[in-house]
């Protein structure tokens, strides 16, 4: 199974790592690797989450992650490609 | 902007959020908040257990469509809210819980009555907050109400450290809420509506699979118009009872583990599931790999994570269901004008199944009282405007099956979490939200013994609910499973509740009227007597036959194709053309 990297922008607030880690654990998904770091905006952190998931399971994990209020956006980095494109969950401001 | 302490800022924020009632119990950490509550316009109902506060907030929310509010202190006060908040999460009910926390300097020290309630509720709360700075209180309250009530509703907890309640702060309630990571989509994409309409016109065996989302979205009227436009059969899940009138000829009843043969079979044999605010719960689908194998799926929901979670959706429509159905009606009209499928053979099949396998029950042949009969009479005598809250178990299924629901928000139950003890406090909250409506709790003798202390709250606060205990002196649904799957070895399901407690005396002790009934000929008169008492809560101990079972049944983990209409009896499929 191919590894996928999720680039997750989150609010830099207490407990946000627990929210993300807890979601993976209770929905029975594994995290292969996780790193958290600052962005140029001090109120926003970036989590890079490597998962061994694809297809339906990957879509579900992205959809569930996106439900966390502190998660601002999720970009999926496709393996062997450089351009992040699909599953950009930047909020749709039309609605 | 005005200067006040955090506690006053909290209460002013709750008032600004439009709260008119909250259910709770004070304690050390939340005590500062109870001082401004004392002089607030908000009605505070002092419950007897925090679980009661949580379910009451849920019942209030389910009946009114507004956010229900409960409040408790730190530690055990907060942990007692865990069950009702998990319950509200599973059934998508908008609830805001306020809890006191130990002072911020004591957090993490195992202080007296300290519990990490934010951490504890993190797995199921829609969101939660730990506030240690009083300046953050108004924003947290505004966000909590916004998050709880928009998108897919759910519970939000705001935990506030005691020192934040005591410190002085400026109060300014936000005029708007803007959360970068939370933008629920309420208007569906036009293309998805067109795709949905096209998919529907390609179907000759469609069925409306209606879930609780239709009630949450206040979309019953729109659903009625859509269903009549297409003329397809409708099934309403346990959470959707009342979303579509039971008396409507297109209604086949409830699907699922204890659904009607017609409703279960309609889903099973359909070529299209028009899924509206439902989530393919295992109690509806049975063994998922055998569920509706020939059906395409149109899935309309406000929660993107429900799309494809359990079942692939051929067409997904994301948005508020009221908007979705309103947009679908004209789109379907124009699609049907070009291509009108003939649904008559399909409808005839379903109607013949409905006629062949209506819901029914056998009365006990030893002259004892039939629980289904009692519940049927409760529904008939109370009328279609009455509100019913049920606990969890056999009586819940019978209350769903044998009361006819004509209106949304008249049927309350713990569908997802299956919380025994839900009925009495939920009925209390419902009655507070709808004081001029008859509110019945249909409860089991097991459930009733978990939360009946709130009858004291009802008696003292002029909340005259009516409680029908379906007393089969057993944990009845567990006993039914023991009958079916454990060779009748009734391990620990005998409650002996016809001996102890004496329910009418217990009711009288709590300031209610206590009645008892064990003969069929007394049922109507007893219910009518209860209907005539509106200045006190009433409890009726209906002493019923203990071996009555809930039918039909799809055993857990089996296929809906193997539905049983009685023990080891399946429908005569050969006589049906499907």
XYZ file of C-alpha atoms in Angstrom:
673
model
C 0.000 0.000 0.000
C 1.288 3.417 -0.924
C 2.179 5.944 1.694
C 0.348 9.213 1.543
C 1.319 12.436 3.226
C -1.360 14.692 4.609
C -0.338 18.300 5.028
C -2.701 19.545 7.696
C -2.932 23.177 8.747
C -4.299 23.482 12.257
C -5.009 26.247 14.713
C -2.073 26.570 17.084
C -4.199 25.914 20.164
C -3.753 23.650 23.202
C -5.008 20.129 22.703
C -5.020 20.145 18.918
C -2.428 17.361 18.656
C -4.527 15.256 21.041
C -7.597 15.867 18.867
C -5.815 14.711 15.721
C -4.077 11.739 17.347
C -7.275 10.738 19.117
C -9.220 10.768 15.877
C -6.777 8.362 14.238
C -6.849 6.079 17.247
C -10.621 5.909 17.721
C -11.312 5.376 14.034
C -8.677 2.606 14.050
C -6.238 4.191 11.612
C -2.470 4.058 12.016
C -0.150 7.020 11.827
C 3.150 6.020 10.217
C 4.925 9.260 10.957
C 3.910 12.621 12.348
C 5.644 15.931 12.589
C 4.343 19.248 13.828
C 5.915 22.609 13.198
C 5.230 26.329 13.025
C 4.185 28.246 9.933
C 4.873 31.866 9.092
C 1.592 32.643 10.859
C 2.118 32.043 14.602
C -1.575 31.220 15.070
C -1.319 28.296 12.622
C 0.749 25.120 12.849
C 1.384 22.520 10.197
C 1.125 18.794 10.794
C 2.587 16.405 8.272
C 0.956 13.030 8.755
C 2.158 9.974 6.873
C -0.440 7.248 6.559
C -0.500 3.840 4.922
C -3.959 4.284 3.512
C -5.528 4.701 0.122
C -8.871 4.816 -1.614
C -11.926 4.748 0.570
C -10.062 4.613 3.883
C -7.943 7.605 2.937
C -11.005 9.590 1.888
C -12.691 8.768 5.182
C -9.731 9.825 7.268
C -9.513 13.125 5.391
C -13.254 13.710 5.771
C -13.149 12.937 9.485
C -10.047 15.091 10.020
C -11.737 17.949 8.245
C -14.599 17.769 10.766
C -12.267 18.792 13.582
C -13.006 22.442 14.203
C -9.300 23.279 14.722
C -8.311 21.740 11.377
C -8.207 24.511 8.797
C -7.203 22.644 5.676
C -5.848 19.314 4.478
C -3.717 18.743 1.420
C -2.925 15.280 0.273
C 0.524 14.833 -1.256
C 0.252 12.138 -3.879
C 3.136 9.668 -3.742
C 5.797 10.218 -6.431
C 4.337 13.540 -7.397
C 5.441 16.907 -6.237
C 2.365 19.026 -6.735
C -0.166 18.874 -3.944
C -3.554 19.039 -5.577
C -6.330 16.698 -4.694
C -8.471 16.791 -1.574
C -7.753 20.424 -0.987
C -10.289 21.145 1.699
C -9.712 24.869 1.825
C -13.073 26.129 2.944
C -15.550 27.087 0.280
C -16.474 30.667 1.104
C -19.411 30.728 -1.280
C -21.651 29.209 1.341
C -18.292 46.874 26.852
C -18.649 46.644 30.584
C -16.538 45.472 33.511
C -17.689 42.402 35.415
C -16.274 39.135 36.648
C -15.960 36.070 34.444
C -19.022 34.462 35.994
C -21.205 37.457 35.137
C -19.636 37.500 31.701
C -20.630 33.831 31.293
C -24.230 34.446 32.286
C -24.443 37.604 30.167
C -23.064 35.567 27.255
C -25.674 32.843 27.768
C -28.382 35.500 27.835
C -26.954 37.026 24.665
C -26.993 33.575 23.055
C -30.743 33.478 23.675
C -30.788 30.866 26.420
C -34.102 30.783 28.272
C -33.602 27.674 30.377
C -30.770 25.488 31.597
C -30.578 22.343 33.663
C -27.860 21.844 36.226
C -26.416 21.385 39.696
C -23.956 23.748 41.400
C -20.707 22.709 43.079
C -17.400 24.199 44.156
C -15.742 25.056 40.861
C -18.878 26.364 39.121
C -20.141 28.178 42.215
C -19.095 31.678 41.069
C -21.417 31.274 38.056
C -24.383 30.400 40.259
C -24.341 33.835 41.869
C -25.215 35.750 38.685
C -27.548 32.872 37.666
C -29.529 33.677 40.838
C -30.498 37.065 39.425
C -30.534 36.174 35.736
C -33.582 36.032 33.463
C -32.546 32.491 32.534
C -34.637 29.817 34.224
C -32.331 27.368 35.983
C -33.841 23.991 36.790
C -32.073 22.277 39.666
C -31.903 18.592 38.733
C -31.029 15.680 41.009
C -28.215 14.154 38.926
C -26.101 15.733 36.184
C -27.038 12.929 33.785
C -30.605 14.197 34.134
C -29.434 17.707 33.231
C -27.768 16.426 30.068
C -30.715 14.351 28.839
C -33.132 17.149 29.744
C -31.086 19.535 27.597
C -31.287 16.948 24.814
C -35.052 16.498 25.174
C -35.533 20.257 25.163
C -33.399 20.579 22.033
C -35.141 17.758 20.183
C -38.586 19.210 20.815
C -37.798 22.891 20.210
C -34.987 22.706 17.659
C -33.086 25.142 19.880
C -29.805 24.486 21.676
C -30.269 22.707 25.008
C -28.051 23.860 27.875
C -26.771 21.995 30.918
C -24.354 23.121 33.593
C -22.329 21.245 36.186
C -19.341 21.550 38.410
C -15.875 20.038 37.921
C -14.858 16.414 38.476
C -17.862 14.156 39.147
C -20.321 16.815 38.062
C -18.625 16.961 34.697
C -18.097 13.208 34.331
C -21.790 12.631 35.060
C -22.457 14.621 31.893
C -20.396 12.259 29.775
C -23.216 9.810 29.006
C -25.781 12.402 27.889
C -23.166 14.262 25.831
C -22.110 11.045 24.103
C -25.803 10.371 23.562
C -26.334 13.816 22.025
C -23.327 13.264 19.762
C -24.631 9.962 18.411
C -28.060 11.448 17.731
C -26.762 14.825 16.447
C -28.511 16.941 19.063
C -27.421 20.557 19.644
C -26.399 20.791 23.297
C -24.023 23.163 25.076
C -22.577 21.977 28.379
C -20.934 24.419 30.784
C -18.642 22.935 33.422
C -16.602 24.508 36.159
C -12.956 23.487 36.354
C -10.514 23.716 39.247
C -8.493 26.974 39.316
C -5.972 27.186 36.481
C -2.978 26.957 38.812
C -4.375 23.657 40.160
C -5.010 22.084 36.728
C -2.803 19.037 36.373
C -2.180 18.598 40.092
C -4.912 16.022 40.785
C -6.727 18.686 42.760
C -9.970 17.983 44.608
C -12.775 17.353 42.075
C -10.398 17.699 39.145
C -11.141 15.755 35.972
C -9.871 16.516 32.484
C -13.372 16.813 31.051
C -12.104 18.396 27.858
C -9.893 15.370 27.296
C -12.655 12.985 28.353
C -15.204 14.459 25.942
C -12.766 14.969 23.076
C -13.607 11.709 21.274
C -17.296 12.482 20.840
C -17.990 16.170 21.487
C -18.393 18.152 18.285
C -15.966 20.567 19.901
C -14.896 21.659 23.358
C -13.046 24.416 25.169
C -10.968 24.847 28.293
C -11.101 28.512 29.290
C -8.552 29.909 31.731
C -8.700 33.564 30.680
C -11.974 35.367 31.484
C -11.613 37.509 28.373
C -12.170 34.369 26.275
C -15.566 33.517 27.785
C -17.937 35.462 25.464
C -16.200 34.258 22.319
C -16.178 30.635 23.519
C -19.895 30.749 24.346
C -20.772 32.363 21.002
C -18.705 29.771 19.134
C -20.135 26.917 21.185
C -23.723 27.836 20.286
C -22.784 28.378 16.659
C -20.978 25.052 16.375
C -23.636 23.107 18.283
C -26.525 24.366 16.178
C -25.114 24.600 12.645
C -23.980 21.961 10.174
C -24.583 18.538 11.662
C -25.698 19.487 15.178
C -23.902 18.108 18.198
C -22.747 18.700 21.751
C -20.138 21.332 22.633
C -18.582 21.559 26.086
C -17.126 24.719 27.605
C -14.983 24.008 30.653
C -14.097 27.162 32.620
C -11.470 27.371 35.363
C -12.782 28.767 38.632
C -10.300 31.650 38.705
C -11.441 32.709 35.227
C -14.970 32.937 36.633
C -13.758 35.038 39.562
C -11.410 37.470 37.805
C -12.595 40.807 36.424
C -12.931 41.168 32.668
C -14.526 43.259 29.960
C -17.751 41.789 28.614
C -18.355 42.150 24.917
C -20.420 39.515 23.124
C -19.222 38.895 19.571
C -21.648 39.943 16.865
C -20.490 37.219 14.514
C -18.530 33.992 14.601
C -15.872 33.205 12.030
C -13.998 29.923 12.352
C -11.348 29.225 9.747
C -11.751 25.463 10.084
C -15.541 25.276 10.252
C -17.607 26.273 7.254
C -20.616 23.954 7.057
C -22.025 23.823 3.583
C -25.709 24.619 3.642
C -26.519 25.253 -0.046
C -26.059 22.187 -2.259
C -24.223 22.448 -5.572
C -26.608 22.823 -8.467
C -24.869 20.070 -10.453
C -25.373 17.563 -7.627
C -29.090 18.391 -7.582
C -29.326 17.817 -11.350
C -27.413 14.536 -11.009
C -29.745 13.471 -8.225
C -32.845 14.254 -10.267
C -31.440 12.362 -13.240
C -30.607 9.334 -11.103
C -34.128 9.283 -9.663
C -35.780 9.267 -13.093
C -33.667 6.261 -14.110
C -35.081 4.235 -11.246
C -38.126 1.987 -11.380
C -37.816 0.811 -7.773
C -36.824 3.836 -5.678
C -37.375 4.209 -1.958
C -36.949 7.218 0.291
C -34.620 6.188 3.110
C -35.354 8.978 5.581
C -33.164 9.617 8.627
C -33.168 11.978 11.564
C -31.486 14.685 9.488
C -34.849 15.533 7.933
C -36.180 16.432 11.390
C -33.018 18.355 12.314
C -33.352 20.385 9.114
C -37.083 21.006 9.652
C -37.631 19.569 6.185
C -40.733 17.426 6.774
C -43.010 19.564 4.649
C -40.511 19.543 1.792
C -40.121 15.768 2.123
C -43.881 15.295 1.885
C -43.965 17.319 -1.331
C -41.003 15.456 -2.818
C -42.369 12.025 -1.902
C -45.766 12.829 -3.383
C -44.157 14.268 -6.495
C -42.306 11.033 -7.188
C -44.879 8.721 -5.640
C -42.220 6.407 -4.245
C -42.455 4.518 -0.958
C -40.950 6.052 2.186
C -39.294 4.428 5.187
C -38.437 6.387 8.343
C -35.623 5.222 10.581
C -35.836 5.137 14.379
C -34.453 8.687 14.485
C -36.850 9.874 11.784
C -40.175 8.661 13.175
C -42.564 11.556 12.656
C -40.587 13.062 9.782
C -43.237 11.655 7.422
C -46.806 10.911 8.550
C -47.351 7.288 9.534
C -50.861 7.530 8.110
C -49.605 8.424 4.615
C -50.241 5.661 2.048
C -46.633 5.871 0.784
C -45.231 5.191 4.247
C -43.995 1.640 4.805
C -42.854 2.222 8.398
C -39.502 1.802 10.086
C -36.662 -0.203 8.527
C -33.956 -2.041 10.436
C -33.518 -4.665 13.083
C -37.124 -4.331 14.279
C -38.555 -2.731 11.170
C -41.609 -3.734 9.207
C -41.263 -6.441 6.572
C -42.310 -3.930 3.916
C -39.783 -1.270 4.982
C -36.901 -3.713 5.326
C -37.732 -5.356 2.003
C -38.195 -2.048 0.211
C -34.605 -1.099 1.058
C -33.401 -4.599 0.289
C -35.028 -4.882 -3.159
C -34.846 -1.254 -4.283
C -32.826 -0.163 -7.289
C -32.297 3.282 -5.750
C -32.033 4.466 -2.153
C -32.932 8.140 -1.949
C -31.078 8.640 1.307
C -31.991 11.820 3.164
C -30.153 12.580 6.389
C -29.543 8.932 7.228
C -26.216 7.225 7.899
C -26.453 3.516 6.988
C -26.301 2.510 10.634
C -25.732 -1.188 11.296
C -29.185 -1.411 12.940
C -30.675 -0.428 9.573
C -28.418 -2.227 7.131
C -27.954 -5.542 8.911
C -24.936 -7.309 7.458
C -23.591 -4.508 5.281
C -22.275 -6.680 2.445
C -25.775 -8.058 1.862
C -27.621 -4.751 2.219
C -29.586 -3.511 -0.798
C -27.119 -5.140 -3.153
C -28.869 -4.031 -6.348
C -29.472 -0.467 -5.291
C -27.745 2.662 -6.408
C -27.380 5.242 -3.704
C -28.307 8.885 -3.705
C -26.990 10.259 -0.424
C -27.992 13.735 0.729
C -26.478 14.857 4.015
C -24.921 17.895 5.646
C -21.944 15.918 6.939
C -19.355 15.160 4.203
C -17.844 12.388 6.339
C -21.096 10.384 6.158
C -20.842 10.172 2.367
C -19.322 6.821 1.561
C -18.576 5.995 5.226
C -20.529 2.738 5.244
C -21.936 2.623 1.719
C -20.686 4.014 -1.575
C -22.792 6.888 -2.876
C -23.413 7.051 -6.638
C -24.558 10.631 -6.237
C -23.844 12.734 -3.161
C -25.606 15.982 -2.341
C -23.971 18.006 0.397
C -26.015 20.613 2.162
C -28.824 21.432 4.530
C -31.697 19.067 3.744
C -34.323 21.776 3.662
C -32.329 23.528 0.950
C -31.511 20.243 -0.755
C -35.077 18.974 -0.958
C -36.381 22.417 -1.926
C -33.920 22.481 -4.822
C -34.603 18.879 -5.769
C -38.366 19.374 -6.162
C -38.244 21.676 -9.234
C -35.274 19.768 -10.674
C -37.168 16.500 -10.373
C -40.309 18.063 -11.830
C -38.505 19.015 -15.009
C -36.650 15.692 -15.166
C -39.918 13.772 -14.744
C -41.499 15.861 -17.483
C -38.986 14.297 -19.894
C -38.891 10.825 -18.423
C -41.548 9.568 -16.047
C -40.764 6.053 -14.842
C -43.680 3.791 -14.038
C -43.449 2.993 -10.340
C -46.808 1.216 -10.164
C -45.541 -2.396 -10.174
C -43.016 -1.544 -7.438
C -45.591 0.249 -5.309
C -48.029 -2.629 -5.749
C -45.388 -5.095 -4.564
C -44.650 -3.035 -1.473
C -48.317 -2.481 -0.718
C -48.996 -6.188 -0.926
C -46.111 -6.871 1.463
C -47.473 -4.239 3.792
C -50.905 -5.862 3.683
C -49.504 -9.356 4.151
C -47.156 -8.467 7.026
C -48.582 -5.642 9.090
C -47.112 -4.961 12.513
C -48.955 -7.050 15.014
C -48.708 -9.004 18.199
C -50.330 -11.904 19.952
C -51.964 -11.184 23.242
C -50.751 -13.437 26.065
C -53.099 -16.389 26.484
C -52.861 -16.362 30.281
C -54.887 -13.163 30.554
C -51.933 -10.981 31.529
C -51.438 -7.578 29.995
C -49.869 -7.196 26.557
C -47.176 -4.467 26.517
C -47.863 -3.692 22.866
C -51.560 -3.170 23.604
C -50.727 -0.690 26.384
C -48.447 1.301 24.084
C -50.946 1.234 21.233
C -53.637 2.642 23.550
C -51.251 5.307 24.890
C -50.737 6.544 21.336
C -54.433 6.429 20.409
C -55.711 8.157 23.536
C -53.003 10.839 23.630
C -53.430 11.782 19.968
C -51.014 12.849 17.229
C -49.874 16.064 18.915
C -48.521 14.336 22.029
C -44.784 13.896 22.515
C -43.326 10.515 23.434
C -39.882 9.866 24.886
C -38.724 6.277 25.249
C -35.894 4.571 27.051
C -33.960 1.782 25.410
C -35.061 -1.781 24.845
C -38.242 -3.632 23.991
C -40.546 -0.824 25.119
C -38.604 1.583 22.881
C -39.136 -0.591 19.827
C -42.823 -1.075 20.620
C -43.188 2.672 21.216
C -41.702 3.257 17.773
C -43.882 0.550 16.189
C -47.261 0.935 17.882
C -47.603 4.689 18.371
C -48.597 6.429 15.172
C -46.384 9.482 14.577
C -47.797 12.192 12.383
C -45.559 15.137 13.262
C -41.811 15.761 13.535
C -40.312 16.334 16.988
C -42.964 14.211 18.698
C -40.773 11.110 19.066
C -37.652 11.259 21.238
C -35.362 8.364 21.939
C -31.753 7.414 22.349
C -31.148 5.873 18.954
C -27.407 5.833 18.440
C -25.940 5.386 21.892
C -28.840 3.348 23.232
C -28.818 5.019 26.640
C -31.021 3.293 29.201
C -32.444 5.949 31.500
C -32.911 8.513 28.741
C -36.714 8.724 28.895
C -37.628 10.440 32.190
C -35.095 13.305 32.006
C -35.603 13.724 28.238
C -39.359 13.948 28.802
C -38.679 16.542 31.504
C -36.680 18.648 29.036
C -39.321 18.137 26.353
C -42.084 19.316 28.682
C -40.080 22.422 29.567
C -39.700 23.125 25.843
C -43.354 22.370 25.060
C -45.254 23.089 28.291
C -48.695 23.005 26.678
C -48.214 19.608 25.046
C -48.834 16.214 26.609
C -45.459 14.558 27.157
C -45.247 10.851 27.875
C -42.161 8.941 28.892
C -42.674 5.343 27.831
C -40.089 3.621 29.950
C -39.000 0.136 30.903
C -38.783 -0.963 34.510
C -35.010 -1.303 34.042
C -34.542 2.112 32.436
C -36.847 3.810 34.926
C -34.692 2.687 37.824
C -31.666 4.441 36.328
C -32.911 8.059 36.232
C -36.317 8.314 37.953
C -34.914 10.741 40.531
C -35.725 13.531 38.090
C -39.412 13.040 38.897
C -38.653 14.967 42.084
C -37.311 17.763 39.875
C -40.487 17.587 37.779
C -42.758 17.653 40.833
C -41.033 20.635 42.408
C -40.698 22.662 39.209
C -44.200 22.261 37.789
C -43.127 19.973 34.948
C -46.100 17.588 34.814
C -44.835 14.793 32.602
C -46.544 11.414 32.409
C -44.612 8.188 32.721
C -45.808 4.786 31.553
C -43.587 2.068 32.984
C -43.844 -1.035 30.849
C -43.032 -3.312 33.761
C -42.130 -6.793 32.608
C -39.888 -7.218 35.649
C -36.948 -7.832 33.297
C -34.237 -6.277 31.237
C -36.603 -7.271 28.469
C -34.542 -6.897 25.309
C -31.573 -8.669 26.866
C -33.945 -11.386 28.033
C -35.289 -11.656 24.467
C -31.746 -12.231 23.199
C -31.205 -14.799 25.949
C -34.392 -16.526 24.815
C -33.238 -16.554 21.203
C -29.470 -16.983 21.413
C -28.634 -18.342 24.895
C -31.155 -21.194 25.225
C -33.293 -19.276 27.676
C -30.542 -19.028 30.294
C -31.731 -15.802 31.903
C -28.495 -14.663 33.456
C -29.038 -11.467 35.451
C -32.032 -10.108 33.582
C -34.639 -10.767 36.265
C -35.278 -7.404 37.971
C -38.184 -8.636 40.117
C -39.733 -5.189 39.684
C -43.241 -6.486 40.347
C -42.082 -7.137 43.930
C -39.626 -4.297 44.547
C -39.715 -1.352 44.170
C -43.360 -0.429 44.501
C -43.425 2.029 41.593
C -46.644 3.876 42.514
C -45.359 4.383 46.068
C -41.997 5.495 44.739
C -43.790 7.974 42.478
C -45.925 9.263 45.359
C -42.788 9.678 47.463
C -41.362 11.946 44.768
C -44.460 14.122 44.653
C -46.121 12.436 41.686
C -49.416 10.633 41.310
C -48.757 6.887 41.248
C -51.116 4.554 39.408
C -51.044 0.876 38.618
C -52.691 -1.251 35.957
C -52.512 -4.954 35.186
C -55.751 -5.788 33.373
C -56.585 -4.972 29.788
C -60.045 -3.698 30.710
C -58.453 -1.056 32.981
C -55.931 0.290 30.471
C -58.059 3.006 28.862
C -59.478 4.274 32.144
C -56.010 4.445 33.706
C -54.534 6.348 30.750
C -57.519 8.706 30.746
C -57.100 9.307 34.445
C -53.455 10.231 33.838
C -54.469 12.486 30.939
C -56.727 14.372 33.346
C -53.923 15.187 35.786
C -51.993 18.222 34.627
C -50.764 19.794 37.830
C -48.487 16.944 38.890
C -46.361 14.323 37.198
C -48.086 10.947 36.893
C -46.497 7.511 36.882
C -48.391 4.416 35.774
C -46.973 1.016 36.577
C -48.266 -1.153 33.717
C -47.583 -4.685 34.906
C -47.266 -6.592 31.661
C -46.559 -10.082 30.425
C -42.865 -10.818 30.682
C -42.326 -13.046 27.650
C -43.595 -10.708 24.924
C -40.988 -10.292 22.191
C -40.266 -7.616 19.615
C -41.034 -8.696 16.039
C -40.078 -8.549 13.261
C -36.381 -9.004 13.923
C -33.204 -9.130 11.892
C -30.703 -10.781 14.215
C -27.507 -8.759 14.756
C -24.884 -9.451 12.098
C -27.279 -11.263 9.769
C -28.738 -10.151 6.456
C -31.961 -8.192 6.135
C -33.003 -11.004 3.782
C -33.289 -13.214 6.861
C -35.880 -11.093 8.636
C -38.007 -13.092 11.074
C -41.644 -12.235 11.694
C -41.822 -14.535 14.698
C -39.525 -17.051 16.260
C -37.938 -19.147 13.502
C -40.540 -17.828 11.068
C -39.667 -15.908 7.938
C -42.068 -14.287 5.494
C -43.455 -16.539 2.772
C -41.326 -15.034 0.015
C -42.587 -17.510 -2.600
C -46.019 -15.941 -2.431
C -44.556 -12.500 -3.106
C -43.418 -11.283 -6.500
C -40.215 -9.376 -5.838
